mmCIF file of C-alpha atoms in Angstrom:
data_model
loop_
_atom_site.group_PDB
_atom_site.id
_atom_site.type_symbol
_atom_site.label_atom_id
_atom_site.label_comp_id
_atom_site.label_asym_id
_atom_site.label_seq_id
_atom_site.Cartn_x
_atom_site.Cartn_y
_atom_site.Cartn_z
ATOM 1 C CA UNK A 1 -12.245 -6.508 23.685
ATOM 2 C CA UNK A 2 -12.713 -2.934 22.933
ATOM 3 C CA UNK A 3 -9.574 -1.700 23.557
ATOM 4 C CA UNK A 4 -7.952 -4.308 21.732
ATOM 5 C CA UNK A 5 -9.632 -3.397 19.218
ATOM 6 C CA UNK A 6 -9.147 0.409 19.304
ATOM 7 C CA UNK A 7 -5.108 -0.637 19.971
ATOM 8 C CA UNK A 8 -5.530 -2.509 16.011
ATOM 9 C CA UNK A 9 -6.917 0.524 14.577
ATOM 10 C CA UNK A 10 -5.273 3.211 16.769
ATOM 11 C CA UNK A 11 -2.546 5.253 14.738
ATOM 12 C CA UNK A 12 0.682 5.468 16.502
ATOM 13 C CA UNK A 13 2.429 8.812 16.054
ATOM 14 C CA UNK A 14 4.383 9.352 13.008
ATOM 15 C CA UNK A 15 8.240 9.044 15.116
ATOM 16 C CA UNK A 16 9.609 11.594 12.643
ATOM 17 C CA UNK A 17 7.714 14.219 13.576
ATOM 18 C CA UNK A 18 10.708 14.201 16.839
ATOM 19 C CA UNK A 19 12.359 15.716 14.363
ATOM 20 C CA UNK A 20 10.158 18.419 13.184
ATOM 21 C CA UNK A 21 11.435 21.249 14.804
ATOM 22 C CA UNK A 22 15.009 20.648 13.367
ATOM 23 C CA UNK A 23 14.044 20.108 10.226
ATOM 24 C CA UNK A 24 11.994 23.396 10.095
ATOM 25 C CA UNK A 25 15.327 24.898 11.542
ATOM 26 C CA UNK A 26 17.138 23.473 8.396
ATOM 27 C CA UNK A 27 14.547 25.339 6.437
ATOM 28 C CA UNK A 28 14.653 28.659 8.589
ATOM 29 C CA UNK A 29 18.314 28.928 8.567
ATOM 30 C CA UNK A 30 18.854 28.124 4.359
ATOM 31 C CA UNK A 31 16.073 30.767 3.860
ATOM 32 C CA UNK A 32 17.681 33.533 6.134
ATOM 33 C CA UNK A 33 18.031 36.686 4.076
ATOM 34 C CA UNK A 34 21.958 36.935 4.270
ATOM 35 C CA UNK A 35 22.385 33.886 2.026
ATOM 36 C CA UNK A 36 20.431 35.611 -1.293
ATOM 37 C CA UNK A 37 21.419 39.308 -0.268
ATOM 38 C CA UNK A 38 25.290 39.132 0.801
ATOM 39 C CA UNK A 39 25.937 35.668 -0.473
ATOM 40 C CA UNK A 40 24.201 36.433 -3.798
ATOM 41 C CA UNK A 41 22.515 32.877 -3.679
ATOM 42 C CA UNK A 42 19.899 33.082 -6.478
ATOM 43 C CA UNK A 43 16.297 33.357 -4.708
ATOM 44 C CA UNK A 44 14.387 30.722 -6.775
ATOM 45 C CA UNK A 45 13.533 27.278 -6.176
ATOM 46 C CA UNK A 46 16.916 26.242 -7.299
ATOM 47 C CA UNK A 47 18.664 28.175 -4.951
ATOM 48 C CA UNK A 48 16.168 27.542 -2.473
ATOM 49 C CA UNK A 49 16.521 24.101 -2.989
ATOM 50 C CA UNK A 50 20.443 24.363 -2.918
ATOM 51 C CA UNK A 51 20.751 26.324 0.367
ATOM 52 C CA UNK A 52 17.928 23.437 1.697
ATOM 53 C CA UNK A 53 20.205 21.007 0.819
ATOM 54 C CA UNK A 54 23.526 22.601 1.810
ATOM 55 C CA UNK A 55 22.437 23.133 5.266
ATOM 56 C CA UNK A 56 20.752 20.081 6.029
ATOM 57 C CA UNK A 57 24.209 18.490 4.620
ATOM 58 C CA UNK A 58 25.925 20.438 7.718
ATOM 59 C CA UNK A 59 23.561 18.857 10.019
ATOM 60 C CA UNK A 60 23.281 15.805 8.699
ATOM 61 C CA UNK A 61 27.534 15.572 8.872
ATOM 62 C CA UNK A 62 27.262 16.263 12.231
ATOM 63 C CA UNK A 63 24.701 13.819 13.362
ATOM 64 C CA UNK A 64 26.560 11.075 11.319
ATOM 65 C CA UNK A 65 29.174 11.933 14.186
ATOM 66 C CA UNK A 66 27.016 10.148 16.868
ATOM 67 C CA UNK A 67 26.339 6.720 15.725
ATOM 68 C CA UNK A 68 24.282 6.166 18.315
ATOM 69 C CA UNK A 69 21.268 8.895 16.299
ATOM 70 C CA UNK A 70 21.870 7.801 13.162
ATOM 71 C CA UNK A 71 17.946 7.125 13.456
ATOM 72 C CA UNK A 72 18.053 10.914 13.511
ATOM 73 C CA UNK A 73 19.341 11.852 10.402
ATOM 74 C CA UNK A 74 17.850 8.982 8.249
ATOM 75 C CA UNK A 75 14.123 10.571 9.737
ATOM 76 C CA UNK A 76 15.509 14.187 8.905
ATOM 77 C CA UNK A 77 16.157 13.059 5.289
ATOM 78 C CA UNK A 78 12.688 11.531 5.415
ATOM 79 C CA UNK A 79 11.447 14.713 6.372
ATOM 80 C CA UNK A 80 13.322 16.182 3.428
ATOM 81 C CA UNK A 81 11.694 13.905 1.046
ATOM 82 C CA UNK A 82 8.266 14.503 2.692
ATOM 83 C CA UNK A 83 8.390 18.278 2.290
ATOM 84 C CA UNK A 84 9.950 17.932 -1.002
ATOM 85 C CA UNK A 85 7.386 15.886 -2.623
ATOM 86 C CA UNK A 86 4.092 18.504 -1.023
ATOM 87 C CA UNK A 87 6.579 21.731 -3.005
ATOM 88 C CA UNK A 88 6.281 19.742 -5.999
ATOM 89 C CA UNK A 89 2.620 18.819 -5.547
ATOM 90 C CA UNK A 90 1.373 22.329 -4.470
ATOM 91 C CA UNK A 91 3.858 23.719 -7.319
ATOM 92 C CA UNK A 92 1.334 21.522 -9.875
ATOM 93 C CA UNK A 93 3.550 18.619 -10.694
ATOM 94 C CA UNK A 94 1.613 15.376 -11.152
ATOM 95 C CA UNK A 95 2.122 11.801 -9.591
ATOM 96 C CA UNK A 96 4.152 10.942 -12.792
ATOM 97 C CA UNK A 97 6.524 14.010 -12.227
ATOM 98 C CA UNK A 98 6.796 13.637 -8.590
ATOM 99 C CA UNK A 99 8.158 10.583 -8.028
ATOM 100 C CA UNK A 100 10.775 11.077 -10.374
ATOM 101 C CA UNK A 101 11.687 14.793 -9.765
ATOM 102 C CA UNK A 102 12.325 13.568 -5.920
ATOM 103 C CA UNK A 103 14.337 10.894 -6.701
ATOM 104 C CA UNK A 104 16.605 13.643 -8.527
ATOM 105 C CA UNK A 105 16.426 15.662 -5.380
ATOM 106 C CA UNK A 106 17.587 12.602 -3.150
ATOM 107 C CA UNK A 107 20.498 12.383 -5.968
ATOM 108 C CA UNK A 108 21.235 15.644 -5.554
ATOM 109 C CA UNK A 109 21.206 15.814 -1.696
ATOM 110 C CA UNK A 110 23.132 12.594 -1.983
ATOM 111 C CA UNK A 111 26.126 14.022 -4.221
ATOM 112 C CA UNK A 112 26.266 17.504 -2.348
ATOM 113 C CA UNK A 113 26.802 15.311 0.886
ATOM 114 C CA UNK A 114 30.141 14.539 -0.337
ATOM 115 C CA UNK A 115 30.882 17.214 -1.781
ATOM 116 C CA UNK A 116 30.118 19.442 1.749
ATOM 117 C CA UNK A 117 32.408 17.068 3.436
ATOM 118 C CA UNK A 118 35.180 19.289 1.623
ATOM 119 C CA UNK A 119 37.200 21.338 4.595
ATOM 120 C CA UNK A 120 36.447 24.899 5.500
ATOM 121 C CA UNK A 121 38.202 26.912 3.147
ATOM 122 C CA UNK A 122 39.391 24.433 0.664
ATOM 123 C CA UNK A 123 39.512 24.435 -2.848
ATOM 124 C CA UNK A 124 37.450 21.844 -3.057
ATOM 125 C CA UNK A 125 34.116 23.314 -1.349
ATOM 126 C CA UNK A 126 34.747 26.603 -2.904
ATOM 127 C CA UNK A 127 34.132 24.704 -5.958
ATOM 128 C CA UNK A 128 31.441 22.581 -4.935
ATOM 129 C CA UNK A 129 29.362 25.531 -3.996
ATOM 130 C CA UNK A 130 29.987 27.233 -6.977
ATOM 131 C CA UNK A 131 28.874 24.449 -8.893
ATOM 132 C CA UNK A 132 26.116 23.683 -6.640
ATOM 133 C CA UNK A 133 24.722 27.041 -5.353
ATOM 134 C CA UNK A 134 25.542 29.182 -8.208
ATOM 135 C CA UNK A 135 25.147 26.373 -11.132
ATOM 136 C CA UNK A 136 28.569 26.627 -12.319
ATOM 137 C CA UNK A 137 28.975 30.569 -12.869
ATOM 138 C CA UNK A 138 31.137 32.065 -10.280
ATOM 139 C CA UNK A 139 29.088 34.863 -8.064
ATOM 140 C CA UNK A 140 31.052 38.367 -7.464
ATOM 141 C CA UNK A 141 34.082 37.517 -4.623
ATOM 142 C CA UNK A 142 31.931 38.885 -2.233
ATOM 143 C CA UNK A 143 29.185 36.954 -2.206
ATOM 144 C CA UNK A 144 31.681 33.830 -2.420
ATOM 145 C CA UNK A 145 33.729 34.885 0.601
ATOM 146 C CA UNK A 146 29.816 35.382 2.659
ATOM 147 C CA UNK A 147 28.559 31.961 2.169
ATOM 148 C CA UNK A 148 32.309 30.296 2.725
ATOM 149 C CA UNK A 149 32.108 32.388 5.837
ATOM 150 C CA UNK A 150 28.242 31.333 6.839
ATOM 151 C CA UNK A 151 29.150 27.855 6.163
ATOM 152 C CA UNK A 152 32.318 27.937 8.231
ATOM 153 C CA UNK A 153 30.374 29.814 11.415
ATOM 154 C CA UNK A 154 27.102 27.427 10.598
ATOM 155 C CA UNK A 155 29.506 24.098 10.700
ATOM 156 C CA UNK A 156 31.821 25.847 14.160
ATOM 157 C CA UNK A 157 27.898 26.112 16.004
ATOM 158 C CA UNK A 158 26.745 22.545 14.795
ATOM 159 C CA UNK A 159 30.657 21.165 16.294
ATOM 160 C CA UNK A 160 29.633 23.155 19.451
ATOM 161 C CA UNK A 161 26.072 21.457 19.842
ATOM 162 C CA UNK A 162 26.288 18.250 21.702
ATOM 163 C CA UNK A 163 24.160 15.629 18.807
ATOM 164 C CA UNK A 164 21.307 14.524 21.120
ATOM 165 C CA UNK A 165 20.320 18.127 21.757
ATOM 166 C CA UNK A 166 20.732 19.082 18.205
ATOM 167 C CA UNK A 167 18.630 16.557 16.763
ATOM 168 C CA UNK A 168 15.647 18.370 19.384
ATOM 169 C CA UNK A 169 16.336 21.339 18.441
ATOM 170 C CA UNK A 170 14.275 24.071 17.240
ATOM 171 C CA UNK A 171 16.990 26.285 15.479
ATOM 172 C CA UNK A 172 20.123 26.563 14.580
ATOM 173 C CA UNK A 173 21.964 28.887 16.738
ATOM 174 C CA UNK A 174 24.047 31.770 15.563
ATOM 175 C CA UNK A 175 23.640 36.018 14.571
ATOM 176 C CA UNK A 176 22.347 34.691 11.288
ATOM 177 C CA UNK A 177 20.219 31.505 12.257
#
């Protein structure tokens, strides 16, 4: 009877916490140095939030590649949401502000997972990062040319990772990782 009992009341292990260690690899490799030095992302919470979302778009492309972990990504994104909403809290936002401040983030994520589909070099990500990472005002050539290179080297290491050992993983391979 006891045990029944302590199976009713027992709390089962939160299943997306598998995916911890990737997710603080998203976070480790969008707040590598490179990104705000070379690539001249700005290092605020906008930016920070941008490179977040940016790189977890990478990963998140990549596990949609394996249908079969599409579990995966959707408790990645969770994890997203979950770290997004304690920034906001610790930042001082209120339960009235959170909710909806997320929900902008999720939109956010949402539209810049299109927009990352864009090929390597193209036009068309050049301009979504611009937009995206730099809020519309071009950055120096430079620190353009980094981040197009980053995100081409970052998206070559995710093609080389088989999925069911990147969703385990605990970092994001690479000289800049």
């Amino acid at each position: 009877m006891f045990s029944s009992l302590r199976k009713l009341f027992a709390s089962e292990p939160d299943p997306r916490e598998a995916r911890r260690p990737m997710w603080d690899a998203v976070v480790a490799t969008a707040r590598a140095p490179h990104w705000y030095a070379d690539g001249t992302v700005p290092d605020t919470l906008d930016g920070r939030f941008d490179m977040i979302s940016l790189v977890l778009a990478l990963v998140l492309h990549r596990i949609d590649e394996d249908p079969d972990q599409g579990l995966a990504g959707v408790q990645l994104t969770e994890l997203f949401v979950n770290d997004m909403d304690g920034q906001m809290r610790q930042i001082g936002f209120g339960d009235m502000v959170v909710g909806k401040q997320v929900g902008r983030m999720m939109s956010a994520l949402g539209g810049r997972l299109g927009a990352y589909r864009a090929a390597d070099g193209s036009a068309d990500l050049r301009e979504a990062l611009i937009r995206n990472l730099w809020r519309g005002n071009a950055p120096a050539e430079a620190g353009l040319a980094h981040v197009l290179a980053e995100v081409a080297a970052l998206r070559r290491r995710l093609a080389a990772t088989p999925v069911p050992d990147l969703i385990v993983a605990d970092r994001l391979d690479g000289p800049r990782a």
